[in-house]
Amino acid sequence: MGSYESKYELNGKQFYCPIELSVSILAGRWKSTIICELLQGKKRYGELKKNILNINHKMLAEQLRELESAGIIQRHVYPVVPPKVEYELTALGEGLRPAVEHLRQWGMYFKADDAEESQTVAEDVKEVF
Amino acid sequence: MGSYESKYELNGKQFYCPIELSVSILAGRWKSTIICELLQGKKRYGELKKNILNINHKMLAEQLRELESAGIIQRHVYPVVPPKVEYELTALGEGLRPAVEHLRQWGMYFKADDAEESQTVAEDVKEVF
DNA sequence: CGGGATCCACCGCGATACTG
DNA sequence: CAGTATCGCGGTGGATCCCG
């Protein structure tokens, strides 16, 4: 803490804190959902399309390409007809698992807190951590 | 897993997964930075403004109001002249600490991996987890 | 089956200015 | 010292089309 010398970069954007970097990678409209899917294992394009409700073709392809160029996921193309393409987390992407699990916990905590707006619930759920 | 029945909401937006919710809260341009600052303790508006490089007045005020309405931070106004206002994490906001720490770890991991593009480094840093 | 391009609406975010 | 209002650009993301 204290020094702002070291910078973090993604594409053209500069960040002063590693957390900004991490968040900016997860922040695309469907990125976290895709990562969740792939945390369950390697999947085909069509599987992802089917599992992720309301996503359209362009968005899925685009978000996948962005995750790939960030080094989070890896693309495996099988030279067959009809085409078969699988996506899989890299070691870097796998490293997101603990962070993602905590975000999931917190999201549930948030919902519970939100639903009852009472402090007692907040205290109860806090025990999870 | 399996059921997409329960929904998560923030403002008008619906999410099917708690992680989307969490990420959408952290995703504002300066949100994670502000949260980092406040994880170090209660701070005045001017302190935040001074510590967060390149943020402008309007953005700081706006992001603070959004975090407040999400229930992440709390605003304390002292009725004095000149005005004195302090911001502090709520219990809900404090609950983000573990997730944020993991994101910080991963951001550093990402940078190291990025810098040397060698697999050995990725393996080394992976031991952190 | 999976990928790419085009078009366009919306809103996030930044600059600037005015208020008590 | 802190907050709010206005304006405008640019990027994000959704619909829709064509391709091998």
PDB file of C-alpha atoms (C1' of nucleotides) in Angstrom:
ATOM      1  CA  MET A   1       0.000   0.000   0.000  1.00  0.00           C
ATOM      2  CA  GLY A   2       1.178   3.532  -0.481  1.00  0.00           C
ATOM      3  CA  SER A   3       2.941   3.315  -3.798  1.00  0.00           C
ATOM      4  CA  TYR A   4       1.065   3.989  -6.987  1.00  0.00           C
ATOM      5  CA  GLU A   5       4.073   3.353  -9.181  1.00  0.00           C
ATOM      6  CA  SER A   6       3.310  -0.062 -10.601  1.00  0.00           C
ATOM      7  CA  LYS A   7       0.604  -0.011 -13.230  1.00  0.00           C
ATOM      8  CA  TYR A   8      -1.724  -2.632 -14.568  1.00  0.00           C
ATOM      9  CA  GLU A   9      -2.824  -2.649 -18.158  1.00  0.00           C
ATOM     10  CA  LEU A  10      -5.474  -4.260 -20.308  1.00  0.00           C
ATOM     11  CA  ASN A  11      -5.773  -3.351 -23.978  1.00  0.00           C
ATOM     12  CA  GLY A  12      -5.129   0.371 -23.884  1.00  0.00           C
ATOM     13  CA  LYS A  13      -6.455   1.069 -20.377  1.00  0.00           C
ATOM     14  CA  GLN A  14      -4.220   1.769 -17.426  1.00  0.00           C
ATOM     15  CA  PHE A  15      -5.122   0.800 -13.865  1.00  0.00           C
ATOM     16  CA  TYR A  16      -3.397   1.688 -10.643  1.00  0.00           C
ATOM     17  CA  CYS A  17      -4.769  -1.210  -8.674  1.00  0.00           C
ATOM     18  CA  PRO A  18      -4.900  -4.923  -9.565  1.00  0.00           C
ATOM     19  CA  ILE A  19      -8.538  -5.075  -8.531  1.00  0.00           C
ATOM     20  CA  GLU A  20      -9.575  -2.617 -11.221  1.00  0.00           C
ATOM     21  CA  LEU A  21      -7.902  -4.901 -13.702  1.00  0.00           C
ATOM     22  CA  SER A  22      -9.676  -8.017 -12.461  1.00  0.00           C
ATOM     23  CA  VAL A  23     -13.039  -6.314 -12.376  1.00  0.00           C
ATOM     24  CA  SER A  24     -12.612  -4.872 -15.858  1.00  0.00           C
ATOM     25  CA  ILE A  25     -12.066  -8.369 -17.185  1.00  0.00           C
ATOM     26  CA  LEU A  26     -15.189  -9.740 -15.491  1.00  0.00           C
ATOM     27  CA  ALA A  27     -17.297  -6.699 -16.308  1.00  0.00           C
ATOM     28  CA  GLY A  28     -18.507  -7.530 -19.812  1.00  0.00           C
ATOM     29  CA  ARG A  29     -22.228  -8.190 -20.049  1.00  0.00           C
ATOM     30  CA  TRP A  30     -21.875 -12.002 -20.187  1.00  0.00           C
ATOM     31  CA  LYS A  31     -18.322 -12.621 -19.025  1.00  0.00           C
ATOM     32  CA  SER A  32     -19.027 -13.829 -15.525  1.00  0.00           C
ATOM     33  CA  THR A  33     -21.774 -16.133 -16.752  1.00  0.00           C
ATOM     34  CA  ILE A  34     -19.485 -17.664 -19.356  1.00  0.00           C
ATOM     35  CA  ILE A  35     -16.741 -18.142 -16.796  1.00  0.00           C
ATOM     36  CA  CYS A  36     -19.216 -19.839 -14.459  1.00  0.00           C
ATOM     37  CA  GLU A  37     -20.158 -22.244 -17.200  1.00  0.00           C
ATOM     38  CA  LEU A  38     -16.544 -23.044 -17.995  1.00  0.00           C
ATOM     39  CA  LEU A  39     -15.668 -23.488 -14.338  1.00  0.00           C
ATOM     40  CA  GLN A  40     -17.824 -26.590 -14.651  1.00  0.00           C
ATOM     41  CA  GLY A  41     -15.580 -27.879 -17.416  1.00  0.00           C
ATOM     42  CA  LYS A  42     -14.846 -27.679 -21.130  1.00  0.00           C
ATOM     43  CA  LYS A  43     -17.894 -26.901 -23.257  1.00  0.00           C
ATOM     44  CA  ARG A  44     -18.918 -26.532 -26.867  1.00  0.00           C
ATOM     45  CA  TYR A  45     -20.146 -23.294 -28.353  1.00  0.00           C
ATOM     46  CA  GLY A  46     -23.651 -24.668 -28.749  1.00  0.00           C
ATOM     47  CA  GLU A  47     -23.776 -25.851 -25.150  1.00  0.00           C
ATOM     48  CA  LEU A  48     -22.898 -22.401 -23.898  1.00  0.00           C
ATOM     49  CA  LYS A  49     -25.490 -20.890 -26.220  1.00  0.00           C
ATOM     50  CA  LYS A  50     -28.120 -23.255 -24.893  1.00  0.00           C
ATOM     51  CA  ASN A  51     -27.242 -22.865 -21.227  1.00  0.00           C
ATOM     52  CA  ILE A  52     -26.964 -19.102 -21.138  1.00  0.00           C
ATOM     53  CA  LEU A  53     -30.472 -17.752 -21.401  1.00  0.00           C
ATOM     54  CA  ASN A  54     -31.091 -14.649 -23.478  1.00  0.00           C
ATOM     55  CA  ILE A  55     -27.617 -14.399 -24.910  1.00  0.00           C
ATOM     56  CA  ASN A  56     -27.489 -13.951 -28.646  1.00  0.00           C
ATOM     57  CA  HIS A  57     -25.075 -15.309 -31.166  1.00  0.00           C
ATOM     58  CA  LYS A  58     -23.040 -12.170 -31.676  1.00  0.00           C
ATOM     59  CA  MET A  59     -22.622 -11.493 -27.980  1.00  0.00           C
ATOM     60  CA  LEU A  60     -21.510 -15.013 -27.166  1.00  0.00           C
ATOM     61  CA  ALA A  61     -18.936 -15.036 -29.951  1.00  0.00           C
ATOM     62  CA  GLU A  62     -17.688 -11.584 -29.038  1.00  0.00           C
ATOM     63  CA  GLN A  63     -17.356 -12.175 -25.323  1.00  0.00           C
ATOM     64  CA  LEU A  64     -15.603 -15.476 -25.988  1.00  0.00           C
ATOM     65  CA  ARG A  65     -13.072 -13.754 -28.224  1.00  0.00           C
ATOM     66  CA  GLU A  66     -12.422 -11.124 -25.582  1.00  0.00           C
ATOM     67  CA  LEU A  67     -11.901 -13.713 -22.868  1.00  0.00           C
ATOM     68  CA  GLU A  68      -9.596 -15.578 -25.202  1.00  0.00           C
ATOM     69  CA  SER A  69      -7.450 -12.554 -25.986  1.00  0.00           C
ATOM     70  CA  ALA A  70      -7.197 -11.816 -22.274  1.00  0.00           C
ATOM     71  CA  GLY A  71      -5.802 -15.313 -21.840  1.00  0.00           C
ATOM     72  CA  ILE A  72      -8.675 -16.532 -19.664  1.00  0.00           C
ATOM     73  CA  ILE A  73      -9.988 -19.198 -21.994  1.00  0.00           C
ATOM     74  CA  GLN A  74      -8.658 -21.404 -24.739  1.00  0.00           C
ATOM     75  CA  ARG A  75     -10.302 -22.383 -28.000  1.00  0.00           C
ATOM     76  CA  HIS A  76     -10.075 -25.872 -29.463  1.00  0.00           C
ATOM     77  CA  VAL A  77     -11.148 -26.267 -33.077  1.00  0.00           C
ATOM     78  CA  TYR A  78     -11.820 -29.751 -34.418  1.00  0.00           C
ATOM     79  CA  PRO A  79     -11.431 -29.916 -38.193  1.00  0.00           C
ATOM     80  CA  VAL A  80     -14.665 -31.732 -38.890  1.00  0.00           C
ATOM     81  CA  VAL A  81     -17.952 -31.044 -40.602  1.00  0.00           C
ATOM     82  CA  PRO A  82     -20.104 -29.743 -39.162  1.00  0.00           C
ATOM     83  CA  PRO A  83     -17.622 -27.618 -37.196  1.00  0.00           C
ATOM     84  CA  LYS A  84     -16.953 -28.460 -33.572  1.00  0.00           C
ATOM     85  CA  VAL A  85     -15.384 -25.933 -31.241  1.00  0.00           C
ATOM     86  CA  GLU A  86     -14.742 -26.290 -27.549  1.00  0.00           C
ATOM     87  CA  TYR A  87     -13.869 -23.672 -24.994  1.00  0.00           C
ATOM     88  CA  GLU A  88     -11.937 -24.275 -21.819  1.00  0.00           C
ATOM     89  CA  LEU A  89     -10.419 -22.185 -19.052  1.00  0.00           C
ATOM     90  CA  THR A  90      -6.659 -21.684 -19.087  1.00  0.00           C
ATOM     91  CA  ALA A  91      -4.614 -21.946 -15.885  1.00  0.00           C
ATOM     92  CA  LEU A  92      -5.041 -18.187 -15.583  1.00  0.00           C
ATOM     93  CA  GLY A  93      -8.804 -18.535 -15.904  1.00  0.00           C
ATOM     94  CA  GLU A  94      -8.891 -21.361 -13.376  1.00  0.00           C
ATOM     95  CA  GLY A  95      -7.160 -19.007 -10.971  1.00  0.00           C
ATOM     96  CA  LEU A  96     -10.343 -16.962 -10.901  1.00  0.00           C
ATOM     97  CA  ARG A  97     -12.229 -19.752  -9.153  1.00  0.00           C
ATOM     98  CA  PRO A  98     -11.697 -18.614  -5.538  1.00  0.00           C
ATOM     99  CA  ALA A  99     -12.556 -15.006  -6.361  1.00  0.00           C
ATOM    100  CA  VAL A 100     -15.643 -16.094  -8.248  1.00  0.00           C
ATOM    101  CA  GLU A 101     -16.793 -18.315  -5.394  1.00  0.00           C
ATOM    102  CA  HIS A 102     -16.538 -15.416  -2.958  1.00  0.00           C
ATOM    103  CA  LEU A 103     -18.458 -13.175  -5.336  1.00  0.00           C
ATOM    104  CA  ARG A 104     -21.145 -15.832  -5.513  1.00  0.00           C
ATOM    105  CA  GLN A 105     -21.356 -15.998  -1.722  1.00  0.00           C
ATOM    106  CA  TRP A 106     -21.581 -12.252  -1.492  1.00  0.00           C
ATOM    107  CA  GLY A 107     -24.246 -12.044  -4.185  1.00  0.00           C
ATOM    108  CA  MET A 108     -26.415 -14.424  -2.177  1.00  0.00           C
ATOM    109  CA  TYR A 109     -25.691 -12.461   0.969  1.00  0.00           C
ATOM    110  CA  PHE A 110     -26.736  -9.309  -0.891  1.00  0.00           C
ATOM    111  CA  LYS A 111     -30.013 -10.822  -2.007  1.00  0.00           C
ATOM    112  CA  ALA A 112     -30.900 -12.061   1.459  1.00  0.00           C
ATOM    113  CA  ASP A 113     -30.051  -8.699   2.979  1.00  0.00           C
ATOM    114  CA  ASP A 114     -32.029  -6.970   0.283  1.00  0.00           C
ATOM    115  CA  ALA A 115     -35.112  -9.134   0.621  1.00  0.00           C
ATOM    116  CA  GLU A 116     -35.760  -8.654   4.296  1.00  0.00           C
ATOM    117  CA  GLU A 117     -34.083  -5.314   4.908  1.00  0.00           C
ATOM    118  CA  SER A 118     -33.652  -6.317   8.513  1.00  0.00           C
ATOM    119  CA  GLN A 119     -30.370  -6.160  10.373  1.00  0.00           C
ATOM    120  CA  THR A 120     -30.869  -9.537  12.003  1.00  0.00           C
ATOM    121  CA  VAL A 121     -30.757 -11.270   8.662  1.00  0.00           C
ATOM    122  CA  ALA A 122     -27.561  -9.445   7.765  1.00  0.00           C
ATOM    123  CA  GLU A 123     -26.018 -10.656  10.990  1.00  0.00           C
ATOM    124  CA  ASP A 124     -27.172 -14.215  10.401  1.00  0.00           C
ATOM    125  CA  VAL A 125     -25.822 -14.443   6.894  1.00  0.00           C
ATOM    126  CA  LYS A 126     -22.580 -12.845   7.949  1.00  0.00           C
ATOM    127  CA  GLU A 127     -21.709 -16.030   9.741  1.00  0.00           C
ATOM    128  CA  VAL A 128     -21.187 -17.629   6.370  1.00  0.00           C
ATOM    129  CA  PHE A 129     -17.850 -15.827   6.137  1.00  0.00           C
TER     130      PHE A 129
ATOM    131  CA  MET B   1     -26.743 -25.306 -10.108  1.00  0.00           C
ATOM    132  CA  GLY B   2     -29.513 -26.625 -12.292  1.00  0.00           C
ATOM    133  CA  SER B   3     -32.300 -24.238 -11.426  1.00  0.00           C
ATOM    134  CA  TYR B   4     -32.582 -20.832 -13.010  1.00  0.00           C
ATOM    135  CA  GLU B   5     -35.703 -19.931 -11.100  1.00  0.00           C
ATOM    136  CA  SER B   6     -34.346 -17.578  -8.487  1.00  0.00           C
ATOM    137  CA  LYS B   7     -33.469 -14.197  -9.835  1.00  0.00           C
ATOM    138  CA  TYR B   8     -31.214 -11.445  -8.642  1.00  0.00           C
ATOM    139  CA  GLU B   9     -32.009  -7.827  -9.258  1.00  0.00           C
ATOM    140  CA  LEU B  10     -30.272  -4.481  -9.128  1.00  0.00           C
ATOM    141  CA  ASN B  11     -32.103  -1.339 -10.153  1.00  0.00           C
ATOM    142  CA  GLY B  12     -34.067  -2.547 -13.144  1.00  0.00           C
ATOM    143  CA  LYS B  13     -31.699  -5.295 -14.272  1.00  0.00           C
ATOM    144  CA  GLN B  14     -32.346  -8.980 -13.771  1.00  0.00           C
ATOM    145  CA  PHE B  15     -29.606 -11.530 -13.244  1.00  0.00           C
ATOM    146  CA  TYR B  16     -29.806 -15.287 -13.145  1.00  0.00           C
ATOM    147  CA  CYS B  17     -26.635 -15.771 -11.183  1.00  0.00           C
ATOM    148  CA  PRO B  18     -25.435 -14.055  -7.997  1.00  0.00           C
ATOM    149  CA  ILE B  19     -22.041 -13.454  -9.541  1.00  0.00           C
ATOM    150  CA  GLU B  20     -23.479 -11.256 -12.263  1.00  0.00           C
ATOM    151  CA  LEU B  21     -25.037  -9.200  -9.503  1.00  0.00           C
ATOM    152  CA  SER B  22     -21.792  -8.829  -7.571  1.00  0.00           C
ATOM    153  CA  VAL B  23     -19.811  -7.950 -10.666  1.00  0.00           C
ATOM    154  CA  SER B  24     -22.349  -5.398 -11.817  1.00  0.00           C
ATOM    155  CA  ILE B  25     -21.991  -3.605  -8.502  1.00  0.00           C
ATOM    156  CA  LEU B  26     -18.194  -3.516  -8.725  1.00  0.00           C
ATOM    157  CA  ALA B  27     -18.171  -2.661 -12.410  1.00  0.00           C
ATOM    158  CA  GLY B  28     -18.536   1.101 -12.328  1.00  0.00           C
ATOM    159  CA  ARG B  29     -15.453   2.989 -13.511  1.00  0.00           C
ATOM    160  CA  TRP B  30     -14.267   3.888  -9.967  1.00  0.00           C
ATOM    161  CA  LYS B  31     -16.257   1.561  -7.733  1.00  0.00           C
ATOM    162  CA  SER B  32     -13.553  -0.950  -6.913  1.00  0.00           C
ATOM    163  CA  THR B  33     -11.050   1.805  -6.194  1.00  0.00           C
ATOM    164  CA  ILE B  34     -13.450   3.543  -3.842  1.00  0.00           C
ATOM    165  CA  ILE B  35     -14.203   0.281  -2.070  1.00  0.00           C
ATOM    166  CA  CYS B  36     -10.465  -0.377  -1.684  1.00  0.00           C
ATOM    167  CA  GLU B  37     -10.048   3.015  -0.071  1.00  0.00           C
ATOM    168  CA  LEU B  38     -12.917   2.436   2.309  1.00  0.00           C
ATOM    169  CA  LEU B  39     -11.709  -1.049   3.204  1.00  0.00           C
ATOM    170  CA  GLN B  40      -8.907   0.854   4.923  1.00  0.00           C
ATOM    171  CA  GLY B  41     -11.432   2.698   7.045  1.00  0.00           C
ATOM    172  CA  LYS B  42     -13.839   5.626   7.138  1.00  0.00           C
ATOM    173  CA  LYS B  43     -12.772   8.552   4.949  1.00  0.00           C
ATOM    174  CA  ARG B  44     -13.832  12.091   4.070  1.00  0.00           C
ATOM    175  CA  TYR B  45     -14.884  13.102   0.579  1.00  0.00           C
ATOM    176  CA  GLY B  46     -11.757  15.206   0.153  1.00  0.00           C
ATOM    177  CA  GLU B  47      -9.485  12.371   1.220  1.00  0.00           C
ATOM    178  CA  LEU B  48     -10.995  10.077  -1.382  1.00  0.00           C
ATOM    179  CA  LYS B  49     -10.667  12.804  -3.986  1.00  0.00           C
ATOM    180  CA  LYS B  50      -7.019  13.273  -3.104  1.00  0.00           C
ATOM    181  CA  ASN B  51      -6.143   9.576  -2.950  1.00  0.00           C
ATOM    182  CA  ILE B  52      -7.862   8.484  -6.126  1.00  0.00           C
ATOM    183  CA  LEU B  53      -5.749   9.804  -8.972  1.00  0.00           C
ATOM    184  CA  ASN B  54      -7.486  11.161 -12.058  1.00  0.00           C
ATOM    185  CA  ILE B  55     -11.004  10.931 -10.684  1.00  0.00           C
ATOM    186  CA  ASN B  56     -13.046  14.077 -11.159  1.00  0.00           C
ATOM    187  CA  HIS B  57     -15.519  15.656  -8.814  1.00  0.00           C
ATOM    188  CA  LYS B  58     -18.659  14.592 -10.602  1.00  0.00           C
ATOM    189  CA  MET B  59     -17.565  10.967 -10.964  1.00  0.00           C
ATOM    190  CA  LEU B  60     -16.612  10.631  -7.322  1.00  0.00           C
ATOM    191  CA  ALA B  61     -19.936  12.048  -6.149  1.00  0.00           C
ATOM    192  CA  GLU B  62     -21.895   9.923  -8.576  1.00  0.00           C
ATOM    193  CA  GLN B  63     -20.153   6.646  -7.823  1.00  0.00           C
ATOM    194  CA  LEU B  64     -20.496   7.303  -4.113  1.00  0.00           C
ATOM    195  CA  ARG B  65     -24.236   7.833  -4.471  1.00  0.00           C
ATOM    196  CA  GLU B  66     -24.578   4.617  -6.432  1.00  0.00           C
ATOM    197  CA  LEU B  67     -22.653   2.618  -3.854  1.00  0.00           C
ATOM    198  CA  GLU B  68     -24.796   4.190  -1.178  1.00  0.00           C
ATOM    199  CA  SER B  69     -28.067   3.295  -2.848  1.00  0.00           C
ATOM    200  CA  ALA B  70     -26.820  -0.273  -3.288  1.00  0.00           C
ATOM    201  CA  GLY B  71     -26.283  -0.383   0.463  1.00  0.00           C
ATOM    202  CA  ILE B  72     -22.520  -0.845   0.236  1.00  0.00           C
ATOM    203  CA  ILE B  73     -21.501   2.400   1.912  1.00  0.00           C
ATOM    204  CA  GLN B  74     -22.939   4.798   4.433  1.00  0.00           C
ATOM    205  CA  ARG B  75     -22.788   8.578   4.421  1.00  0.00           C
ATOM    206  CA  HIS B  76     -22.237  10.619   7.582  1.00  0.00           C
ATOM    207  CA  VAL B  77     -22.943  14.342   7.303  1.00  0.00           C
ATOM    208  CA  TYR B  78     -21.656  16.667  10.025  1.00  0.00           C
ATOM    209  CA  PRO B  79     -23.700  19.879  10.200  1.00  0.00           C
ATOM    210  CA  VAL B  80     -20.747  22.260  10.234  1.00  0.00           C
ATOM    211  CA  VAL B  81     -19.264  24.912   7.968  1.00  0.00           C
ATOM    212  CA  PRO B  82     -17.412  24.150   5.866  1.00  0.00           C
ATOM    213  CA  PRO B  83     -19.278  20.919   5.250  1.00  0.00           C
ATOM    214  CA  LYS B  84     -17.755  17.668   6.452  1.00  0.00           C
ATOM    215  CA  VAL B  85     -18.924  14.352   5.065  1.00  0.00           C
ATOM    216  CA  GLU B  86     -17.527  10.936   5.808  1.00  0.00           C
ATOM    217  CA  TYR B  87     -18.063   7.670   3.969  1.00  0.00           C
ATOM    218  CA  GLU B  88     -17.837   4.249   5.487  1.00  0.00           C
ATOM    219  CA  LEU B  89     -18.555   0.681   4.424  1.00  0.00           C
ATOM    220  CA  THR B  90     -21.719  -0.933   5.741  1.00  0.00           C
ATOM    221  CA  ALA B  91     -21.703  -4.518   7.012  1.00  0.00           C
ATOM    222  CA  LEU B  92     -22.760  -5.517   3.517  1.00  0.00           C
ATOM    223  CA  GLY B  93     -19.826  -3.611   2.042  1.00  0.00           C
ATOM    224  CA  GLU B  94     -17.415  -5.135   4.543  1.00  0.00           C
ATOM    225  CA  GLY B  95     -18.599  -8.519   3.354  1.00  0.00           C
ATOM    226  CA  LEU B  96     -16.897  -7.791   0.036  1.00  0.00           C
ATOM    227  CA  ARG B  97     -13.459  -7.897   1.640  1.00  0.00           C
ATOM    228  CA  PRO B  98     -12.659 -11.575   0.985  1.00  0.00           C
ATOM    229  CA  ALA B  99     -13.834 -11.366  -2.629  1.00  0.00           C
ATOM    230  CA  VAL B 100     -11.851  -8.180  -3.167  1.00  0.00           C
ATOM    231  CA  GLU B 101      -8.709  -9.697  -1.703  1.00  0.00           C
ATOM    232  CA  HIS B 102      -8.958 -12.641  -4.057  1.00  0.00           C
ATOM    233  CA  LEU B 103      -9.467 -10.304  -7.002  1.00  0.00           C
ATOM    234  CA  ARG B 104      -6.373  -8.412  -5.928  1.00  0.00           C
ATOM    235  CA  GLN B 105      -4.346 -11.634  -5.802  1.00  0.00           C
ATOM    236  CA  TRP B 106      -5.578 -12.637  -9.207  1.00  0.00           C
ATOM    237  CA  GLY B 107      -4.851  -9.218 -10.704  1.00  0.00           C
ATOM    238  CA  MET B 108      -1.245  -9.535  -9.574  1.00  0.00           C
ATOM    239  CA  TYR B 109      -1.125 -13.084 -10.904  1.00  0.00           C
ATOM    240  CA  PHE B 110      -2.453 -11.771 -14.212  1.00  0.00           C
ATOM    241  CA  LYS B 111       0.193  -9.096 -14.452  1.00  0.00           C
ATOM    242  CA  ALA B 112       3.024 -11.496 -13.706  1.00  0.00           C
ATOM    243  CA  ASP B 113       1.716 -13.985 -16.228  1.00  0.00           C
ATOM    244  CA  ASP B 114       1.293 -11.222 -18.765  1.00  0.00           C
ATOM    245  CA  ALA B 115       4.747  -9.752 -18.281  1.00  0.00           C
ATOM    246  CA  GLU B 116       6.795 -12.836 -18.923  1.00  0.00           C
ATOM    247  CA  GLU B 117       4.419 -14.869 -21.069  1.00  0.00           C
ATOM    248  CA  SER B 118       6.205 -17.988 -19.869  1.00  0.00           C
ATOM    249  CA  GLN B 119       4.430 -20.983 -18.408  1.00  0.00           C
ATOM    250  CA  THR B 120       6.926 -21.407 -15.627  1.00  0.00           C
ATOM    251  CA  VAL B 121       5.956 -18.085 -14.115  1.00  0.00           C
ATOM    252  CA  ALA B 122       2.297 -19.000 -14.297  1.00  0.00           C
ATOM    253  CA  GLU B 123       3.066 -22.185 -12.414  1.00  0.00           C
ATOM    254  CA  ASP B 124       5.104 -20.333  -9.818  1.00  0.00           C
ATOM    255  CA  VAL B 125       2.489 -17.730  -9.063  1.00  0.00           C
ATOM    256  CA  LYS B 126      -0.197 -20.378  -8.958  1.00  0.00           C
ATOM    257  CA  GLU B 127       1.280 -21.560  -5.703  1.00  0.00           C
ATOM    258  CA  VAL B 128      -0.114 -18.439  -4.084  1.00  0.00           C
ATOM    259  CA  PHE B 129      -3.530 -20.063  -4.134  1.00  0.00           C
TER     260      PHE B 129
ATOM    261  C1'  DC C   1     -22.378 -25.581 -36.328  1.00  0.00           C
ATOM    262  C1'  DG C   2     -19.881 -21.806 -35.592  1.00  0.00           C
ATOM    263  C1'  DG C   3     -18.022 -17.185 -37.259  1.00  0.00           C
ATOM    264  C1'  DG C   4     -18.136 -12.585 -39.060  1.00  0.00           C
ATOM    265  C1'  DA C   5     -20.064  -7.783 -40.469  1.00  0.00           C
ATOM    266  C1'  DT C   6     -23.251  -4.017 -40.288  1.00  0.00           C
ATOM    267  C1'  DC C   7     -26.325  -0.912 -38.205  1.00  0.00           C
ATOM    268  C1'  DC C   8     -28.034   1.546 -34.365  1.00  0.00           C
ATOM    269  C1'  DA C   9     -29.897   2.710 -29.565  1.00  0.00           C
ATOM    270  C1'  DC C  10     -28.497   3.577 -25.264  1.00  0.00           C
ATOM    271  C1'  DC C  11     -25.832   5.022 -21.354  1.00  0.00           C
ATOM    272  C1'  DG C  12     -21.352   5.376 -18.910  1.00  0.00           C
ATOM    273  C1'  DC C  13     -18.300   8.692 -18.096  1.00  0.00           C
ATOM    274  C1'  DG C  14     -15.742  13.040 -18.581  1.00  0.00           C
ATOM    275  C1'  DA C  15     -15.487  18.332 -18.979  1.00  0.00           C
ATOM    276  C1'  DT C  16     -17.444  22.280 -17.389  1.00  0.00           C
ATOM    277  C1'  DA C  17     -20.132  25.393 -14.811  1.00  0.00           C
ATOM    278  C1'  DC C  18     -23.161  26.963 -10.889  1.00  0.00           C
ATOM    279  C1'  DT C  19     -24.869  26.329  -5.821  1.00  0.00           C
ATOM    280  C1'  DG C  20     -24.855  26.852  -0.523  1.00  0.00           C
TER     281       DG C  20
ATOM    282  C1'  DC D   1     -15.880  21.509   1.278  1.00  0.00           C
ATOM    283  C1'  DA D   2     -19.232  18.979  -0.956  1.00  0.00           C
ATOM    284  C1'  DG D   3     -23.236  18.516  -4.214  1.00  0.00           C
ATOM    285  C1'  DT D   4     -25.972  19.015  -8.609  1.00  0.00           C
ATOM    286  C1'  DA D   5     -27.031  20.205 -13.670  1.00  0.00           C
ATOM    287  C1'  DT D   6     -26.061  20.120 -18.478  1.00  0.00           C
ATOM    288  C1'  DC D   7     -23.947  18.553 -22.593  1.00  0.00           C
ATOM    289  C1'  DG D   8     -21.710  15.476 -25.684  1.00  0.00           C
ATOM    290  C1'  DC D   9     -18.727  11.775 -27.198  1.00  0.00           C
ATOM    291  C1'  DG D  10     -17.645   6.994 -27.556  1.00  0.00           C
ATOM    292  C1'  DG D  11     -18.061   2.323 -26.363  1.00  0.00           C
ATOM    293  C1'  DT D  12     -21.170  -1.624 -25.283  1.00  0.00           C
ATOM    294  C1'  DG D  13     -24.376  -4.610 -26.536  1.00  0.00           C
ATOM    295  C1'  DG D  14     -28.571  -6.159 -29.178  1.00  0.00           C
ATOM    296  C1'  DA D  15     -30.978  -7.328 -33.841  1.00  0.00           C
ATOM    297  C1'  DT D  16     -30.255  -9.023 -38.231  1.00  0.00           C
ATOM    298  C1'  DC D  17     -27.908 -10.538 -42.200  1.00  0.00           C
ATOM    299  C1'  DC D  18     -24.640 -13.489 -44.880  1.00  0.00           C
ATOM    300  C1'  DC D  19     -20.677 -16.995 -44.972  1.00  0.00           C
ATOM    301  C1'  DG D  20     -18.129 -21.868 -45.208  1.00  0.00           C
TER     302       DG D  20
END
